[in-house]
Coordinates of C-alpha atoms and ligand atoms in Angstrom, one line a residue:
X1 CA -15.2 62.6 25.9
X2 CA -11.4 61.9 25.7
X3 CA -10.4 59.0 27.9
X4 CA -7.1 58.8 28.5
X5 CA -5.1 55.5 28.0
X6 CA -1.3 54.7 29.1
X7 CA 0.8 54.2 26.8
X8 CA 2.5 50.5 26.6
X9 CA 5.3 51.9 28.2
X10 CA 3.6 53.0 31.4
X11 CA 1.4 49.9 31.6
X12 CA 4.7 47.6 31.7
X13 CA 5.9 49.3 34.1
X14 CA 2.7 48.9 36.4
X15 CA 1.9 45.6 35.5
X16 CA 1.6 43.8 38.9
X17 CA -1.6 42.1 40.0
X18 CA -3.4 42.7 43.8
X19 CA -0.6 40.8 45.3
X20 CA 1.8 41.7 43.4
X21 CA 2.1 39.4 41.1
X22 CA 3.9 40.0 37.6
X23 CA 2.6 39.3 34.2
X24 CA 4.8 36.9 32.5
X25 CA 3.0 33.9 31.1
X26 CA 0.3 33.2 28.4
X27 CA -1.7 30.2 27.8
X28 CA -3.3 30.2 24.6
X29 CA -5.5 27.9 23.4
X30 CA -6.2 27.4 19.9
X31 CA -8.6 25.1 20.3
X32 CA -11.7 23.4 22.4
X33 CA -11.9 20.1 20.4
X34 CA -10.2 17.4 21.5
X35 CA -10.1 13.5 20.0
X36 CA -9.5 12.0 23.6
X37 CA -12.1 12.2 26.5
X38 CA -9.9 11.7 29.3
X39 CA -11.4 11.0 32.4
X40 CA -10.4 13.9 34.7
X41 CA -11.3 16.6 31.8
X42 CA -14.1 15.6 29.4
X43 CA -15.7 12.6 30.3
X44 CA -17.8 11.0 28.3
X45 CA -20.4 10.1 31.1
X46 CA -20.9 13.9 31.4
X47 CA -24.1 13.2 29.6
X48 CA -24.9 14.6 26.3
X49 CA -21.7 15.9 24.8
X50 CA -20.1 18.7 25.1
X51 CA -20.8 22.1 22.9
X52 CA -17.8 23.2 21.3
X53 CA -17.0 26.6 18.9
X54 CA -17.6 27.0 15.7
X55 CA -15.3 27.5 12.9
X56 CA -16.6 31.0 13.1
X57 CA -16.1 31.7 16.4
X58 CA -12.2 31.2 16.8
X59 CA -9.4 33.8 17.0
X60 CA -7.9 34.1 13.7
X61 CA -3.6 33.6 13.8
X62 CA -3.7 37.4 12.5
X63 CA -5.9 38.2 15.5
X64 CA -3.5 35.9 17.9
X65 CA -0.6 37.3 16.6
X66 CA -1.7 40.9 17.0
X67 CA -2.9 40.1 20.6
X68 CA 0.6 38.3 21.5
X69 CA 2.4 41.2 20.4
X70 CA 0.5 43.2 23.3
X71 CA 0.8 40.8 25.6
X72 CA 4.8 40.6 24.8
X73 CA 4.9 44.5 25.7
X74 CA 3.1 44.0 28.7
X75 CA 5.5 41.5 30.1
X76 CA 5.1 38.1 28.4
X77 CA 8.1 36.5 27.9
X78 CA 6.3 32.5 27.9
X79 CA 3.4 31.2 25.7
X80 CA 2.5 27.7 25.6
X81 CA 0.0 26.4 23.0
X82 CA -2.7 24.0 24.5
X83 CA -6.3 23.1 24.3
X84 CA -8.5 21.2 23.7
X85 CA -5.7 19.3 22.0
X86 CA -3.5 22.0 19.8
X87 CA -2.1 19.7 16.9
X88 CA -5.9 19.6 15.7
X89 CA -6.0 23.0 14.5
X90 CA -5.2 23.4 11.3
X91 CA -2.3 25.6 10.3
X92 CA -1.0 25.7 13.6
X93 CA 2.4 25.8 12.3
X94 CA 2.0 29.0 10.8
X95 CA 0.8 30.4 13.9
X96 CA 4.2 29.5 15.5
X97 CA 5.8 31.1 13.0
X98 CA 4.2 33.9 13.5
X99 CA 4.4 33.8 17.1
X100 CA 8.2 33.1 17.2
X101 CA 9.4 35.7 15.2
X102 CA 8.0 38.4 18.0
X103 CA 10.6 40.2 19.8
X104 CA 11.0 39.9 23.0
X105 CA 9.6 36.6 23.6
X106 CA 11.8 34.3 24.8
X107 CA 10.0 31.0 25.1
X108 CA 7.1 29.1 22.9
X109 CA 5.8 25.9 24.4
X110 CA 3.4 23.5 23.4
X111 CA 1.4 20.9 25.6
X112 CA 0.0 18.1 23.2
X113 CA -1.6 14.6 23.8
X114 CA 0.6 13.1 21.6
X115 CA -1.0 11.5 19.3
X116 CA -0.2 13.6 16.1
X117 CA 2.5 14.3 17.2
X118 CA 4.8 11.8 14.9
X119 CA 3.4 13.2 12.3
X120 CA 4.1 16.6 13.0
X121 CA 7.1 17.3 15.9
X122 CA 9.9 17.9 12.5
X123 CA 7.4 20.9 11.2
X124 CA 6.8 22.3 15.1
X125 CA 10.6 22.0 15.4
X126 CA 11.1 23.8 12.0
X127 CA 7.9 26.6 12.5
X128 CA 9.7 27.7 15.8
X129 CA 8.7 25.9 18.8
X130 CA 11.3 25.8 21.3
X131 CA 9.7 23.0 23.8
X132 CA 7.5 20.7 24.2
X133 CA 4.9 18.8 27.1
X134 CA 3.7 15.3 26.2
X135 CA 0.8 14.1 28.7
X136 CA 1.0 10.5 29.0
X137 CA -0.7 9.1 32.4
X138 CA -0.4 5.1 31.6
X139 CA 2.4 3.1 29.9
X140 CA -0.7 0.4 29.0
X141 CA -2.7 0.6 25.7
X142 CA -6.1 -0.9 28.0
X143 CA -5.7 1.4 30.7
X144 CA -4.9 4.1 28.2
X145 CA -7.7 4.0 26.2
X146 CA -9.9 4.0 29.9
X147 CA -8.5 7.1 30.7
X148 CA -8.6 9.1 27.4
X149 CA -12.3 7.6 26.8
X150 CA -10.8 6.5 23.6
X151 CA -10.1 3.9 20.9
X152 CA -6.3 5.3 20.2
X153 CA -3.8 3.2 21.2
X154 CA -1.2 4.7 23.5
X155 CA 1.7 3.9 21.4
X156 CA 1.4 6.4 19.4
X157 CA 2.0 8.8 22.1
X158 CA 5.1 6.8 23.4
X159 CA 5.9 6.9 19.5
X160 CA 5.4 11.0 18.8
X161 CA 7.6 11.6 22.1
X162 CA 10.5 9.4 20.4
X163 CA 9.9 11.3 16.9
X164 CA 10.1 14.5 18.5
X165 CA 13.4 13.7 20.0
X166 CA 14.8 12.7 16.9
X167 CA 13.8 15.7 15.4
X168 CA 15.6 17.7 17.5
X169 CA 13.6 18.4 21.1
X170 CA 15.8 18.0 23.4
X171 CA 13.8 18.0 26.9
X172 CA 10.4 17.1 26.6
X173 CA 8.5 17.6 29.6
X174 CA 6.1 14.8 30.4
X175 CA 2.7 15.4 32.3
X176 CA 1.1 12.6 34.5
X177 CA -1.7 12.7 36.1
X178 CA -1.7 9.8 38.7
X179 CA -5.6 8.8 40.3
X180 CA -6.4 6.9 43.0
X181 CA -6.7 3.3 42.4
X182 CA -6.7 4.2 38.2
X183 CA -3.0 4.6 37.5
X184 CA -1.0 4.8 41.2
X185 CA 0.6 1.3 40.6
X186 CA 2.2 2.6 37.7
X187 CA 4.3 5.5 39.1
X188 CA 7.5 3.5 39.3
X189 CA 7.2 1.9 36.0
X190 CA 6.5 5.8 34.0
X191 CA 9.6 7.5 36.3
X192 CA 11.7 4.2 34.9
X193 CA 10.8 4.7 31.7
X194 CA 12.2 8.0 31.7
X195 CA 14.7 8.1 34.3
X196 CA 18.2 8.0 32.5
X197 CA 16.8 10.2 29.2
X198 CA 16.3 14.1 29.4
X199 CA 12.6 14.0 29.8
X200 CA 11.0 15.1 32.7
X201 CA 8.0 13.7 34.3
X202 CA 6.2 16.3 35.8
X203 CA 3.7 14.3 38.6
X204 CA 0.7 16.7 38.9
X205 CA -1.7 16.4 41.1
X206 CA -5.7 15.6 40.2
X207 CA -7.3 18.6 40.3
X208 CA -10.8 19.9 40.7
X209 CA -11.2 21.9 37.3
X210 CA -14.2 22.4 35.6
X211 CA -17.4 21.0 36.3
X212 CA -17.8 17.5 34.8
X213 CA -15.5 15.6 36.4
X214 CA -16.8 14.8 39.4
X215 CA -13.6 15.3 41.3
X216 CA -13.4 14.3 45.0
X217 CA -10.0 14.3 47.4
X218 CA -10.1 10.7 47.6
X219 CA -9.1 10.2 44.0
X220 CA -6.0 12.6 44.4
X221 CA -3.0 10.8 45.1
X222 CA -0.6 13.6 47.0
X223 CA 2.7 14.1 45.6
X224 CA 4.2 14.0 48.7
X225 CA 3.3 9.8 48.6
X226 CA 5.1 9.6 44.9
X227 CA 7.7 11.5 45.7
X228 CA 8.3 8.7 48.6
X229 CA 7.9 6.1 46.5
X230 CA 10.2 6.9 43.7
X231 CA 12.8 7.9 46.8
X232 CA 12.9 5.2 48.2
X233 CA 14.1 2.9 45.3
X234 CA 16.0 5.8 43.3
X235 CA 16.8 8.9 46.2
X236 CA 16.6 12.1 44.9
X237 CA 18.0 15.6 46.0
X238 CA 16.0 18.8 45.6
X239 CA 17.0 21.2 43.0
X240 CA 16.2 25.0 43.1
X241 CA 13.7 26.6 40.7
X242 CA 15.1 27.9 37.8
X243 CA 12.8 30.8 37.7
X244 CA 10.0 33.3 39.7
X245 CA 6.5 31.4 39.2
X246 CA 8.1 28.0 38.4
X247 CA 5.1 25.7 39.3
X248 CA 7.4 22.5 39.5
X249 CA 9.0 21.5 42.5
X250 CA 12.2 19.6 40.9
X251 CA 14.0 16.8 42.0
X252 CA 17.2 15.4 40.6
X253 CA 18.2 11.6 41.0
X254 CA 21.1 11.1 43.2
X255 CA 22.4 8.9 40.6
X256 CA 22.7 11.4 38.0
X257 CA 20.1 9.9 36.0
X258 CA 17.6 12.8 35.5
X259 CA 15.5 14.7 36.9
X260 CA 11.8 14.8 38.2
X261 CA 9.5 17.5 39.1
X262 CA 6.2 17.6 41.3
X263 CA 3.5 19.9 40.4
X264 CA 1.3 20.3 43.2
X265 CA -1.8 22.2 43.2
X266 CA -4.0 20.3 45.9
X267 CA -1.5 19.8 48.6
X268 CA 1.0 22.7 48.1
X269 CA -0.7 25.8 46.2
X270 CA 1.6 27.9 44.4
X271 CA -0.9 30.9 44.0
X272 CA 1.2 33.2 45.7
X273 CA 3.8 33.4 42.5
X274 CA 1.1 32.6 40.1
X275 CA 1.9 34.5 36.7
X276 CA -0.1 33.0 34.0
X277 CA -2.9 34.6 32.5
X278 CA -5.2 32.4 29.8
X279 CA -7.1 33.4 26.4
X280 CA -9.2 30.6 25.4
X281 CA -9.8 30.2 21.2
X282 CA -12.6 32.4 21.0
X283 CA -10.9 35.3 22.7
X284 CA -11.9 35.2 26.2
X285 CA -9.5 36.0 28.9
X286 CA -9.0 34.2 32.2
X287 CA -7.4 35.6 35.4
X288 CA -7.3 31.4 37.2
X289 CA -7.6 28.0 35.8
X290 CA -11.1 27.9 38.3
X291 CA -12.2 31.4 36.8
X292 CA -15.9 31.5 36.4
X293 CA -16.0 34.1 33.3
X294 CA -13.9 35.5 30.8
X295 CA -13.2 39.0 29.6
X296 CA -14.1 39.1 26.0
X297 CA -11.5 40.4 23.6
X298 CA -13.3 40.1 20.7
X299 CA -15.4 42.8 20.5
X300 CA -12.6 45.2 21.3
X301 CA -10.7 43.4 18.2
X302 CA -14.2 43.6 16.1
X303 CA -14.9 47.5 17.3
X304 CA -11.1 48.1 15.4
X305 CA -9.7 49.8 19.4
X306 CA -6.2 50.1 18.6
X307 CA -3.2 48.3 20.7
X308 CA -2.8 50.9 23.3
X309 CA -6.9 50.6 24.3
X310 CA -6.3 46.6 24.3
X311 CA -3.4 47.3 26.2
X312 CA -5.1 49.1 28.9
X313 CA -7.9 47.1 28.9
X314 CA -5.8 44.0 29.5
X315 CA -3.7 46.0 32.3
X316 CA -6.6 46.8 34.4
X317 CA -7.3 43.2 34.1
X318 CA -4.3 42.0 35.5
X319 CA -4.4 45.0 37.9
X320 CA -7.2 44.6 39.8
X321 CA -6.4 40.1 39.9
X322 CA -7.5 38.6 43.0
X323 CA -7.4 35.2 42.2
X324 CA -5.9 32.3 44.6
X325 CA -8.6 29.6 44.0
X326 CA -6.1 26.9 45.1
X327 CA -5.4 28.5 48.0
X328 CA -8.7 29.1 49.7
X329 CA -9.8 25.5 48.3
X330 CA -8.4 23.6 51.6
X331 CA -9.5 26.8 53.8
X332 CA -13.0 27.1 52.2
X333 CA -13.7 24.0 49.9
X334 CA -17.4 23.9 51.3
X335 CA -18.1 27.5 50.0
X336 CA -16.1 26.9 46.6
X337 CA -17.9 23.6 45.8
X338 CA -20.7 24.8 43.3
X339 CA -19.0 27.8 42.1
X340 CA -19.1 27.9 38.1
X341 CA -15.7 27.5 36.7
X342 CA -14.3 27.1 33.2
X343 CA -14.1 23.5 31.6
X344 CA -10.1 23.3 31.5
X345 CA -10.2 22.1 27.9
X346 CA -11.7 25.5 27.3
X347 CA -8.6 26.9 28.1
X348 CA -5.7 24.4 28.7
X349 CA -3.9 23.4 31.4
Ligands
SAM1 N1 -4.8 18.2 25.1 C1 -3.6 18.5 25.6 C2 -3.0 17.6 26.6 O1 -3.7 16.8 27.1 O2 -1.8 17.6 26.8 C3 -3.5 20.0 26.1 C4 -4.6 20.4 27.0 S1 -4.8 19.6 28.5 C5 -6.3 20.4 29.2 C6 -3.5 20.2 29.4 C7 -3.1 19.4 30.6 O3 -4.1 19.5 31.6 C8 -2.8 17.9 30.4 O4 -1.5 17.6 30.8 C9 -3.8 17.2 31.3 O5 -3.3 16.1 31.9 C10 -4.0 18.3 32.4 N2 -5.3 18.1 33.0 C11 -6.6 18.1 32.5 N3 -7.5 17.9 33.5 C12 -6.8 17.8 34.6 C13 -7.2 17.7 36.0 N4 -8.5 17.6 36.3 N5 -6.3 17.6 36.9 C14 -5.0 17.8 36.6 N6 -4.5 18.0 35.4 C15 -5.4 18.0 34.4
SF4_2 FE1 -8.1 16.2 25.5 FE2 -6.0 17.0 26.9 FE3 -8.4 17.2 28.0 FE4 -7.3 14.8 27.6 S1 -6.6 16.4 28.9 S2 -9.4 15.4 27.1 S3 -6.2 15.1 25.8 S4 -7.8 18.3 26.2
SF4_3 FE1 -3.0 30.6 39.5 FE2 -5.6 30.3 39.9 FE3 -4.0 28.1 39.8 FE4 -3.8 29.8 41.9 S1 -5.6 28.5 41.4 S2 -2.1 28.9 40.8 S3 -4.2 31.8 40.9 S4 -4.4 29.5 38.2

């Protein structure tokens, strides 16, 4: 039987989701190992560890590579590296490389703990990657090491954002995750730190990925109540989005001493421009952060299908999408509460 596939062409031009969503972004992660435990996405009281790949089991880059390429035609123009934690994957740099030099991609982003990254921002710079995303959620090396369920100290991730800038990032986007009664008497002192550099601190909300971490509202601090807080001692003006899908709400200081941006999944879904798509390491592909499966790649990659059956393949994927977890969480949080979804250092943030 001859089944017919589209071509790439015809697929681009189709490439819109059940509400009409458009394919633009990919999260890749290269990895599901991680050296930190933090709190809201491994924790260590989760029991008896976690399983994680095996060496065997990953994507190779020349597997990546060829699958970014199809992606690219389909309408990626974004791909941001992440994990698990990225920078423990070895060779990553000439994954970049390789990932950089395909046309028609305009943006490669990676989203790091931080603390490799002194040891590695010059050669991410140098590979190709054009920005970066620190998470930091504590300025204090005790309540650091709480959070991350770890012994590192957090200076070397207050270090690796410093080294990065020397080396050339300009913006680097910081990610905070504030929890209720963990780190909410520190908002003012991580805006300060940053307020009056380029960085951005991007507040995001606590959210209920995964399975392990035993998330519950109470511990979610709404941005609405930090967005108050920083106000009121340093106003702020609302800035437009700079793009379709943008998951930031920004804010500039009044002041003219930077800018702040509010990523709010809880209390204001933004599923309704959602246009990110995720591949985890081993080649599974996720419609939503709260997906329950993947859609394996690998055996089409294995069987030797060439790029116009992967292409269709991931087309009708993204053509029959559905998802708006965030959205139905505050209508139907009762019905959603034990429904399986992937660990999010399975497949990044
Ligand atoms: N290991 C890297 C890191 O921490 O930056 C990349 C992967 S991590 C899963 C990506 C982002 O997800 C981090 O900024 C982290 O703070 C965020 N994250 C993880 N679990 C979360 C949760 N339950 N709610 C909100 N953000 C979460
Ligand atoms: Fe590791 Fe990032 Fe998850 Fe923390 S948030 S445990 S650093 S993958
Ligand atoms: Fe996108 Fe799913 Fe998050 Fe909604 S819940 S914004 S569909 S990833």
């Amino acid at each position: 039987m001859n089944q017919q596939f589209p071509t790439l062409k015809q697929t681009t031009l189709k490439l819109r989701d059940q509400f009409n969503r458009p394919l633009t972004d990919l999260r890749l992660s290269v990895t599901d190992r991680c050296q930190l435990r933090c709190h809201y996405c491994m924790p260590t009281r989760s029991g008896s560890g976690f399983s994680f790949l095996k060496p065997d089991d990953y994507l190779s880059f020349e597997q990546i590579e060829a699958l970014c390429h199809i992606f690219v035609d389909l309408g990626v123009t974004k791909i941001r590296l992440t994990g698990g934690e990225p920078l423990l994957r070895p060779g990553l740099t000439d994954l970049i490389g390789r990932l950089s030099a395909i046309n028609g991609l305009k943006d490669l982003a990676l989203t790091t703990n931080g603390i490799l990254l002194s040891d590695h921002a010059e050669k991410l710079l140098a590979s190709g990657l054009n920005r970066l995303t620190v998470s930091l959620d504590t300025l204090h090396n005790a309540s650091f090491q709480k959070l991350s369920g770890s012994n590192s100290n957090v200076d070397k991730v207050l270090d690796g954002i410093k080294v990065a800038q020397q080396a050339g990032f300009k913006t680097i986007k910081i990610n905070t995750v504030i929890l209720q009664g963990i780190n909410d008497h520190e908002i003012l002192k991580i805006a300060e730190y940053f307020r009056g550099t380029c960085h951005i601190v991007r507040f995001i909300e606590y959210m209920d990925v995964g399975t392990l971490n035993q998330w519950d509202l109470e511990s979610v601090v709404p941005n609405s109540k930090i967005l108050s807080q920083i106000n009121a001692k340093y106003p702020l003006k609302p800035l437009s989005p700079r793009h379709y899908g943008e998951v930031a709400s920004r804010y500039a200081y009044e002041d003219d001493q930077g800018e702040v941006g509010f990523i709010s999944s809880i209390t204001q879904p933004f599923c309704g421009s959602c246009t990110r798509l995720r591949l985890s390491a081993d080649g599974k592909l996720y419609n939503c952060l709260f997906a329950g499966e993947g859609h394996d790649l690998t055996k089409a990659l294995d069987n030797g299908l060439n790029d116009c059956h992967i292409s269709a393949f991931i087309a009708d994927l993204w053509a029959k999408r559905a998802d708006k977890y965030s959205e139905n969480r505050s209508l139907f949080h009762h019905l959603q509460e034990n429904i399986q979804k992937i660990d999010m250092f399975r497949i990044g943030g």
